[in-house]
PDB file of C-alpha atoms in Angstrom:
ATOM      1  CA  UNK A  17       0.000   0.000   0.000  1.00  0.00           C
ATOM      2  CA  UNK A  18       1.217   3.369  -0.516  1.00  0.00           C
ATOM      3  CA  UNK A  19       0.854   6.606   1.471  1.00  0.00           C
ATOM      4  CA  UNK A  20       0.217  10.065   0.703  1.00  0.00           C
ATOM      5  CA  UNK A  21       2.180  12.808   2.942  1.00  0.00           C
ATOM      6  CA  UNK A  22       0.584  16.121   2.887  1.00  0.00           C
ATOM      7  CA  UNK A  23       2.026  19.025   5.256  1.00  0.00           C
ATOM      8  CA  UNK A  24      -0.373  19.379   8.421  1.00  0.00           C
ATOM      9  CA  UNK A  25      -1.042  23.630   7.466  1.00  0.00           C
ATOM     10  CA  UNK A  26      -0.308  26.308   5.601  1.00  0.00           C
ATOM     11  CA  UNK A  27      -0.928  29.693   6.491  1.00  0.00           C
ATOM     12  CA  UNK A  28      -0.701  32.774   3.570  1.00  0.00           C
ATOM     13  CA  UNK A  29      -2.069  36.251   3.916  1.00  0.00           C
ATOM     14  CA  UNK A  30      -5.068  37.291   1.852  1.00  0.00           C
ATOM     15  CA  UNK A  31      -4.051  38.066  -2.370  1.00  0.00           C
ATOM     16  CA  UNK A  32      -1.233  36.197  -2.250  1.00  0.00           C
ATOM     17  CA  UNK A  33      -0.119  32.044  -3.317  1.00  0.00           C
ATOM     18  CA  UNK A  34      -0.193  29.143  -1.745  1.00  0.00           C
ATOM     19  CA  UNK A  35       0.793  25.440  -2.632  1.00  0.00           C
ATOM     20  CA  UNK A  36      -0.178  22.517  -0.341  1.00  0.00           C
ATOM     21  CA  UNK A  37       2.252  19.323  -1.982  1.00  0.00           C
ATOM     22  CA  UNK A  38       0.992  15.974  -1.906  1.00  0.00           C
ATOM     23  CA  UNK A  39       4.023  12.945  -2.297  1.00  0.00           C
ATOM     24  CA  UNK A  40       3.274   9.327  -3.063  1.00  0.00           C
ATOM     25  CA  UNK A  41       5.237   7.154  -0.802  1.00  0.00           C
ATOM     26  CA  UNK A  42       5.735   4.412  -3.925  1.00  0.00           C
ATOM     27  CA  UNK A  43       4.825   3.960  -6.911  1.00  0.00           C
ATOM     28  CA  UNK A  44       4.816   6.495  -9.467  1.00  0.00           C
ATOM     29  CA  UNK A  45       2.472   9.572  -8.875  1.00  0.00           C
ATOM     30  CA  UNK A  46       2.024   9.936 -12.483  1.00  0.00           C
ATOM     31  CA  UNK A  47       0.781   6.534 -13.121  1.00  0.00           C
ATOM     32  CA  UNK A  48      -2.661   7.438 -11.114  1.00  0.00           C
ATOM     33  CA  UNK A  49      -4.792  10.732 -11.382  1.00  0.00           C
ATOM     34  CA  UNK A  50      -5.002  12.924  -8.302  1.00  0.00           C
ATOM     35  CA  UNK A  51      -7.737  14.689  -6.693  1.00  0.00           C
ATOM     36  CA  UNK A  52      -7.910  17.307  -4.745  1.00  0.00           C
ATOM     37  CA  UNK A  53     -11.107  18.288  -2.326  1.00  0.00           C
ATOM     38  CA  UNK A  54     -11.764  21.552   0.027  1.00  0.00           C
ATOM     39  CA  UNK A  55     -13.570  21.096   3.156  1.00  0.00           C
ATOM     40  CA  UNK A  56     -14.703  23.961   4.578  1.00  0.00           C
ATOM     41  CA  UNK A  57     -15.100  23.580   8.618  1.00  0.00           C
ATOM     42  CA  UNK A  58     -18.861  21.880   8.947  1.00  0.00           C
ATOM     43  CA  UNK A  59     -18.894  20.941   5.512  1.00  0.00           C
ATOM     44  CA  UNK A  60     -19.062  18.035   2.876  1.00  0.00           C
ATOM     45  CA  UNK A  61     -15.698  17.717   1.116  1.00  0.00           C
ATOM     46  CA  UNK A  62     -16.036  19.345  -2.874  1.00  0.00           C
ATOM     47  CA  UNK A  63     -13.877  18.318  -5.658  1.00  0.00           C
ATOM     48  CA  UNK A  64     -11.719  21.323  -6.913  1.00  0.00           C
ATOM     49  CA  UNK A  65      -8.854  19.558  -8.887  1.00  0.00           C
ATOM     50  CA  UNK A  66      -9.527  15.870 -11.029  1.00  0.00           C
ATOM     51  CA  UNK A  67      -7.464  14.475 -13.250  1.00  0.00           C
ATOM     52  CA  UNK A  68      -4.677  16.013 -11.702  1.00  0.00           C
ATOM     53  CA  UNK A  69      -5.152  19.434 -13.408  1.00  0.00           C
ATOM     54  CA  UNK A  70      -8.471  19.844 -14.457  1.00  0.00           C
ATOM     55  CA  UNK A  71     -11.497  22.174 -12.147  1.00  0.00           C
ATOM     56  CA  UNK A  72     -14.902  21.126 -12.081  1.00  0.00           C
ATOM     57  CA  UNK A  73     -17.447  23.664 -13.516  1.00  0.00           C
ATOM     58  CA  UNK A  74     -17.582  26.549 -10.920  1.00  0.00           C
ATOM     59  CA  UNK A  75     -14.344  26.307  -9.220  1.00  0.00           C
ATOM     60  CA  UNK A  76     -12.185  29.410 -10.014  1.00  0.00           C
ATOM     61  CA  UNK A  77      -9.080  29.751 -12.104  1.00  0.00           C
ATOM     62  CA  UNK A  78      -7.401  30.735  -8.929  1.00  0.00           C
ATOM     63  CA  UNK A  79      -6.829  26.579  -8.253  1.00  0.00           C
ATOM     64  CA  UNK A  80      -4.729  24.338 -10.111  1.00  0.00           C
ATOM     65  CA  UNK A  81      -3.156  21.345  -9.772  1.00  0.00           C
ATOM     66  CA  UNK A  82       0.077  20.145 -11.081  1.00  0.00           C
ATOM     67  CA  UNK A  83       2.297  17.011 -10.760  1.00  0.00           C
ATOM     68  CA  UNK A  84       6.270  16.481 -10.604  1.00  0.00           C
ATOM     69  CA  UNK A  85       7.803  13.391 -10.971  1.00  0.00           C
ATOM     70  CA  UNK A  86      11.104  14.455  -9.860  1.00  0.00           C
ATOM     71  CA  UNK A  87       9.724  14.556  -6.601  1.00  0.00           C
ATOM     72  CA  UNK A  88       7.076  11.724  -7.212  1.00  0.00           C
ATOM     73  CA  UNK A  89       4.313  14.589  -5.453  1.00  0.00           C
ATOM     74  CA  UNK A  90       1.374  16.871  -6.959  1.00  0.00           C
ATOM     75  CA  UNK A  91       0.576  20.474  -6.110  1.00  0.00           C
ATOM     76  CA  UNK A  92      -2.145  22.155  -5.384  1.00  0.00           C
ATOM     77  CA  UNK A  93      -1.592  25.952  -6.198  1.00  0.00           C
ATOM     78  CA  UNK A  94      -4.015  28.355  -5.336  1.00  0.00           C
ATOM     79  CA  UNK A  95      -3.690  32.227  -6.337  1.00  0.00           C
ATOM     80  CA  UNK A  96      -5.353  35.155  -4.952  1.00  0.00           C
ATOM     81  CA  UNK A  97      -5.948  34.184  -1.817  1.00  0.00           C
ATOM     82  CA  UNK A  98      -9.604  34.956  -0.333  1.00  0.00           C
ATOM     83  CA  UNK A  99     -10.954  34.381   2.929  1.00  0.00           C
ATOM     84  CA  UNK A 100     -13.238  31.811   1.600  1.00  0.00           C
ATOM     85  CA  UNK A 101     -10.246  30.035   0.596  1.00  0.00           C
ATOM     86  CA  UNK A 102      -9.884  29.281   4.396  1.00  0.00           C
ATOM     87  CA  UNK A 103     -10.268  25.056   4.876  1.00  0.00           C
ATOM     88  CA  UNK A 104      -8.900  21.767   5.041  1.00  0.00           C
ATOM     89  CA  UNK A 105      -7.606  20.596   1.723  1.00  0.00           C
ATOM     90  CA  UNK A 106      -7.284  16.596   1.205  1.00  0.00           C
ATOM     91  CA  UNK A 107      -5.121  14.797  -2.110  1.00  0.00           C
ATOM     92  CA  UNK A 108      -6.382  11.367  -3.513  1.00  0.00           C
ATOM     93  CA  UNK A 109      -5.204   8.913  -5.506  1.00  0.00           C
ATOM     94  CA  UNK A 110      -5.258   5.433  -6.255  1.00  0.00           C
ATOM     95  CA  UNK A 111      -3.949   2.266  -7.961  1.00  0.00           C
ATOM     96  CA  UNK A 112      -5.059  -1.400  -9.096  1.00  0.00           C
ATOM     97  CA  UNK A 113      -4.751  -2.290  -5.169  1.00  0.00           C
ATOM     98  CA  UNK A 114      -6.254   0.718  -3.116  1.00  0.00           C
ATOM     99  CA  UNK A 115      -9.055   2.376  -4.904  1.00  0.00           C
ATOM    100  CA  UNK A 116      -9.210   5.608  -2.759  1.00  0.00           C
ATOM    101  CA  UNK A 117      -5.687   6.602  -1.134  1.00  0.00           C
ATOM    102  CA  UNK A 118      -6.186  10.197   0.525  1.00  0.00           C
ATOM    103  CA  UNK A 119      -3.524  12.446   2.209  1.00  0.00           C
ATOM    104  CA  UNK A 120      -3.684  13.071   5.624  1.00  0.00           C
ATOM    105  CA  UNK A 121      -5.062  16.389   4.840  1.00  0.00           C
ATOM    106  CA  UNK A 122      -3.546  20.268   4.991  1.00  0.00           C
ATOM    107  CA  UNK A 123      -5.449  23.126   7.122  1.00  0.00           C
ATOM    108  CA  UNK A 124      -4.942  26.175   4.888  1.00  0.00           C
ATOM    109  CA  UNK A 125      -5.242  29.248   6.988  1.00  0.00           C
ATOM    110  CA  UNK A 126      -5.719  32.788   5.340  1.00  0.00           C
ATOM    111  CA  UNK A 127      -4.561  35.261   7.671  1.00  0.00           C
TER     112      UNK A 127
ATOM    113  CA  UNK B  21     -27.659  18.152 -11.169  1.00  0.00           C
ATOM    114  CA  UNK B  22     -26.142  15.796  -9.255  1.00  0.00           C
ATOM    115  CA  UNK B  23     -27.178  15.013  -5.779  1.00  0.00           C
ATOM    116  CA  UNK B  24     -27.077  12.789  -3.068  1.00  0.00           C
ATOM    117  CA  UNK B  25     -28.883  12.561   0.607  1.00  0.00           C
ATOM    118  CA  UNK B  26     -27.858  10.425   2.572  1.00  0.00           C
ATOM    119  CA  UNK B  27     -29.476   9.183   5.783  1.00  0.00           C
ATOM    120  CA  UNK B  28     -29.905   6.463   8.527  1.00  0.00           C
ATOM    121  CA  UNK B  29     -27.515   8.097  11.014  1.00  0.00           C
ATOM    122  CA  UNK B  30     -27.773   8.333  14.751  1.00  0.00           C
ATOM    123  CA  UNK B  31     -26.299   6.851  18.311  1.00  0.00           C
ATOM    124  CA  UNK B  32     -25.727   2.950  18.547  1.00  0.00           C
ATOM    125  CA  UNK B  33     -24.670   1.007  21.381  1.00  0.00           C
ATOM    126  CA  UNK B  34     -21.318  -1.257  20.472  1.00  0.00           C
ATOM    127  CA  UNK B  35     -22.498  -4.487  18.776  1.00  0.00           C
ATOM    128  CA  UNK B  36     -25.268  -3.156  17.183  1.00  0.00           C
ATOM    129  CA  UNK B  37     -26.300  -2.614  13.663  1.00  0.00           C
ATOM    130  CA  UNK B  38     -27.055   0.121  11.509  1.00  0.00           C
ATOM    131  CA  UNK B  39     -27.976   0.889   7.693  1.00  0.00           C
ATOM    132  CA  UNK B  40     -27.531   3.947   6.150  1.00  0.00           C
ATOM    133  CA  UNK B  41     -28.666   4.810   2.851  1.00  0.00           C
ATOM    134  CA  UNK B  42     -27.980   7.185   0.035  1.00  0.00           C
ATOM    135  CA  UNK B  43     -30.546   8.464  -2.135  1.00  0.00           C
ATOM    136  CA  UNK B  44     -29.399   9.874  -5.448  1.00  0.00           C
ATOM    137  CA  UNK B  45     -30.182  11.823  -8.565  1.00  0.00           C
ATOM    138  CA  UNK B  46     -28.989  14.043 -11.578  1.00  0.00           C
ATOM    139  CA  UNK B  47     -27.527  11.367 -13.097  1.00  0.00           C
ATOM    140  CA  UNK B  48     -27.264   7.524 -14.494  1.00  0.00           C
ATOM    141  CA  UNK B  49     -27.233   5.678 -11.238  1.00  0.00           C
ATOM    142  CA  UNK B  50     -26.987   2.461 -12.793  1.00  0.00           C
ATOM    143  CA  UNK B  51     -23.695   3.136 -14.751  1.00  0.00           C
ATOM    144  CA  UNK B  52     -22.008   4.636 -11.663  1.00  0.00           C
ATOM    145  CA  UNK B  53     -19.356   3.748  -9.129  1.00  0.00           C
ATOM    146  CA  UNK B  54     -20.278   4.101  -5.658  1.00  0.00           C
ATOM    147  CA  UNK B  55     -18.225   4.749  -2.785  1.00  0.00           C
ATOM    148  CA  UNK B  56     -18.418   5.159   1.295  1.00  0.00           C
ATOM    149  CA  UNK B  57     -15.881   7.311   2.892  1.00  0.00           C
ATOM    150  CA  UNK B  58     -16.037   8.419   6.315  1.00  0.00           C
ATOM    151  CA  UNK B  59     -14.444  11.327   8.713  1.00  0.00           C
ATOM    152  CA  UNK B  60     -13.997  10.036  12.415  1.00  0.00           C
ATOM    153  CA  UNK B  61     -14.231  13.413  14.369  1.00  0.00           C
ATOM    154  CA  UNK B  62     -11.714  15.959  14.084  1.00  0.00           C
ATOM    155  CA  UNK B  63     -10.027  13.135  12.219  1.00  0.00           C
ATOM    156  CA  UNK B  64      -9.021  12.864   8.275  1.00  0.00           C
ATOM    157  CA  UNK B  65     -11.148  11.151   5.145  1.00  0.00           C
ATOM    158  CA  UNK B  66     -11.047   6.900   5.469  1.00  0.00           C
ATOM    159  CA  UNK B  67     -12.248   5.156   2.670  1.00  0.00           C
ATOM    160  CA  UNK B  68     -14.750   2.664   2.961  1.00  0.00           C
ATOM    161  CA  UNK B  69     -15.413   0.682   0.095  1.00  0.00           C
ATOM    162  CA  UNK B  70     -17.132   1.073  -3.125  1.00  0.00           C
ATOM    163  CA  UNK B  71     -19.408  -0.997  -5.547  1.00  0.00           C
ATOM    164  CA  UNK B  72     -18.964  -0.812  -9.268  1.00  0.00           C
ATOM    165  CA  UNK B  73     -21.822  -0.758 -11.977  1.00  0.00           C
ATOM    166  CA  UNK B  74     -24.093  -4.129 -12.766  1.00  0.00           C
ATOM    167  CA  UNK B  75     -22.112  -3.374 -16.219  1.00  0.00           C
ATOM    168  CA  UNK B  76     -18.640  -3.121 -15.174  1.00  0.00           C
ATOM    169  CA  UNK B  77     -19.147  -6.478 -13.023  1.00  0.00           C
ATOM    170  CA  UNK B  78     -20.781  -4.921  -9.480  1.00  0.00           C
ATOM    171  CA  UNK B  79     -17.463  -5.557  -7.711  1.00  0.00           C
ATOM    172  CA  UNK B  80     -17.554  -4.727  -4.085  1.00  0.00           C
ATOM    173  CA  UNK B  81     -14.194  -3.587  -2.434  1.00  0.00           C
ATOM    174  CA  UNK B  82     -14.106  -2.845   1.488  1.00  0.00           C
ATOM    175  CA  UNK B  83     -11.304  -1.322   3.548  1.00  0.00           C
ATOM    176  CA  UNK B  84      -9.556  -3.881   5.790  1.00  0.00           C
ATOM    177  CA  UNK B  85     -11.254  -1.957   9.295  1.00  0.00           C
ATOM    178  CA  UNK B  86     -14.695  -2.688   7.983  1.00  0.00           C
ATOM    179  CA  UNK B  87     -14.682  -5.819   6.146  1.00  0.00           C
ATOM    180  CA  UNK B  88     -16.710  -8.745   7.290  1.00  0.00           C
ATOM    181  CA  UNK B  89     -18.906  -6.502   9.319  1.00  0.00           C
ATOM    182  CA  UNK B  90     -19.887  -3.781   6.771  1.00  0.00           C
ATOM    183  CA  UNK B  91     -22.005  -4.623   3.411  1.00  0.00           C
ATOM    184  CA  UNK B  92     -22.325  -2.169   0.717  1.00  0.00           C
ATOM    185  CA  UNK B  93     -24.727  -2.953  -1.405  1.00  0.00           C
ATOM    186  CA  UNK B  94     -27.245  -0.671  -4.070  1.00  0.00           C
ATOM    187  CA  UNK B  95     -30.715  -0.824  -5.770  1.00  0.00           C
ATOM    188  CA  UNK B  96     -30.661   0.158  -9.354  1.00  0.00           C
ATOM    189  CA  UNK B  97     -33.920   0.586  -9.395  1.00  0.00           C
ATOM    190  CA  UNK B  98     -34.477   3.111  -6.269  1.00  0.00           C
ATOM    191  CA  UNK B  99     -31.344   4.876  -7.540  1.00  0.00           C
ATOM    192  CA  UNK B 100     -30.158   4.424  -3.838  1.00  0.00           C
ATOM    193  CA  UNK B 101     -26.679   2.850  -2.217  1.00  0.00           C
ATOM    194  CA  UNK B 102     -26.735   1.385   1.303  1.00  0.00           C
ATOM    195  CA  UNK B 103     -24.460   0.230   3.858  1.00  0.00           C
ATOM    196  CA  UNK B 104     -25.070  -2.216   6.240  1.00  0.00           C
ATOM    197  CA  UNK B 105     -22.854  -1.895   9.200  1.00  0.00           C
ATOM    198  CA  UNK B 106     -23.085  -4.799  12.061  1.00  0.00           C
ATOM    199  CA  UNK B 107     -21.051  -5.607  14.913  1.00  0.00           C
ATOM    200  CA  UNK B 108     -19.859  -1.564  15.333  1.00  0.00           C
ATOM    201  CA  UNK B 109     -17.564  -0.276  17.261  1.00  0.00           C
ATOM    202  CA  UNK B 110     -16.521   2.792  19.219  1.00  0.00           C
ATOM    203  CA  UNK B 111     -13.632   3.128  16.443  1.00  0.00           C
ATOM    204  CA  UNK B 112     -16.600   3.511  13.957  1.00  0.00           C
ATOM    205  CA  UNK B 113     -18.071   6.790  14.622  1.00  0.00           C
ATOM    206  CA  UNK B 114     -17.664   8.885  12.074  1.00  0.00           C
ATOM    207  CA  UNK B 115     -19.756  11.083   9.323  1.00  0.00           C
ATOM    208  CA  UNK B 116     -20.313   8.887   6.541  1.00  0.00           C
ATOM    209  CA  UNK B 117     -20.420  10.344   2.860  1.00  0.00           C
ATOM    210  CA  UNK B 118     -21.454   8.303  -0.199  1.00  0.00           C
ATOM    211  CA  UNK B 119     -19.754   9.355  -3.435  1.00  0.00           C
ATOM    212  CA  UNK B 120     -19.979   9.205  -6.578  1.00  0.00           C
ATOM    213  CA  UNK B 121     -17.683  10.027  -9.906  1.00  0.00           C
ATOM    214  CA  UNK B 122     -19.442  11.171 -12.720  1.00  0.00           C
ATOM    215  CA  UNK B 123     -17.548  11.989 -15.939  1.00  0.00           C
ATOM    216  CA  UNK B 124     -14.141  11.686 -13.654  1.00  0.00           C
ATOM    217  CA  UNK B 125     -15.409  14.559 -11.285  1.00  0.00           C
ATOM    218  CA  UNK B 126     -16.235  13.069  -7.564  1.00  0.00           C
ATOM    219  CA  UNK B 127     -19.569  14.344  -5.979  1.00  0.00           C
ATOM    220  CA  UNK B 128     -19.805  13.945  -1.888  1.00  0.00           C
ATOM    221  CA  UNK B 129     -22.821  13.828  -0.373  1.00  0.00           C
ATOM    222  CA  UNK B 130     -23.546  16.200   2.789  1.00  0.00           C
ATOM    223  CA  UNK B 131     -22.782  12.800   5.161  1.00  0.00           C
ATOM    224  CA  UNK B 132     -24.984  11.535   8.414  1.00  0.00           C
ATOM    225  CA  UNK B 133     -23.047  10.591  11.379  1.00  0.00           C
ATOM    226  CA  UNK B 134     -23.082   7.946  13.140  1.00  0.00           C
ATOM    227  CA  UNK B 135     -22.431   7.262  16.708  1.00  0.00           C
ATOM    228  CA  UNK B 136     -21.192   4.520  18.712  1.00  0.00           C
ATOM    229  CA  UNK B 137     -21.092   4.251  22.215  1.00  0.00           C
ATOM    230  CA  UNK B 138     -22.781   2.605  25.278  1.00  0.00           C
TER     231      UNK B 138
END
């Protein structure tokens, strides 16, 4: 089984970047697609990366997602920072053993 | 639109037995994957196990912590997913979400917790 390692927070002030990494313990992080979900405190998880760089309909510009196999990890990169922005932010993945892998998640505080 | 309610939550002793269900719509529910995940308390996302379409076989997959006491199992028909969860344990409360990925984009449900404890 493999692992994803996510940092525990982040903290960034209001307009500027942030990027939350995600790294696959083994196997090759390009070999599965990634997800990314926000969870804003009380709330269902949503789905604002799939396909490791692609938003759902309705989730702004200001996310994307990346991946670097250098580093065997995927990004999360979110630009102009808002308030709303404020959550926990979880990675997936998966292979032919472990359908839903997530990361231990990453509490992204706007401050 | 997609959507899905679930329900069947509430307190249960340790032992007991619970179903929860998932009632969905806005899309195909017979073509789709289904999944469980839950979120103990304060606690990350914990995948539960998931049942693929009548087409693509209707596979069921569980998590080691649940299986043998959890059964996942859907109605095509009623366009809902269940989960049948005996023999519970303290470890087991949690929110539970059903899921669902339509056209490679995962949709969570809003989750019902459940609660075990004597």
């Amino acid at each position: 089984n493999f692992m994803l390692t996510q940092p525990h927070s982040v903290s960034e002030s209001p307009g500027k970047t942030v990027t939350i990494s995600c790294t696959r313990s083994s196997g090759s992080i390009a070999s599965n697609y990634v997800q990314w979900y926000q969870q804003r405190p009380g709330s269902s998880p949503t789905t604002v990366i799939f396909d490791d760089n692609r938003r759902p309909s309705g989730v702004p510009d200001r996310f994307s997602g990346s991946i670097d196999s250098s580093s065997n990890s995927a990004s999360l990169t979110i630009s102009g920072l808002k308030t709303e922005d404020e959550a926990d932010y979880y990675c997936r993945s998966y292979d032919s053993n472990n359908p839903w892998v997530f990361g231990g998640g990453t509490k992204l505080t706007v401050l | 639109e997609v959507q899905l309610v679930e329900s069947g939550g509430g307190l249960v002793k340790p032992g007991g037995s619970l179903r929860l269900s998932c009632a969905a719509s806005g899309f195909t529910f017979r073509n789709a994957w289904l999944i469980w995940v839950r979120q103990a308390p304060g606690m990350g996302l914990e995948w539960v196990g998931r049942v693929k379409s009548k087409t693509d076989g209707g596979t069921i997959d569980y998590a080691a912590p649940v299986k043998g006491r959890f059964t996942i199992s859907r109605d095509d028909s009623k366009n809902t997913l269940y989960l049948q969860m005996n023999s519970l344990k303290t470890e087991d409360t949690a929110v539970y979400f059903c899921v669902i990925v339509y056209y490679s984009v995962p949709y969570w449900g809003q989750g019902t917790l459940v609660t075990v404890s004597s």
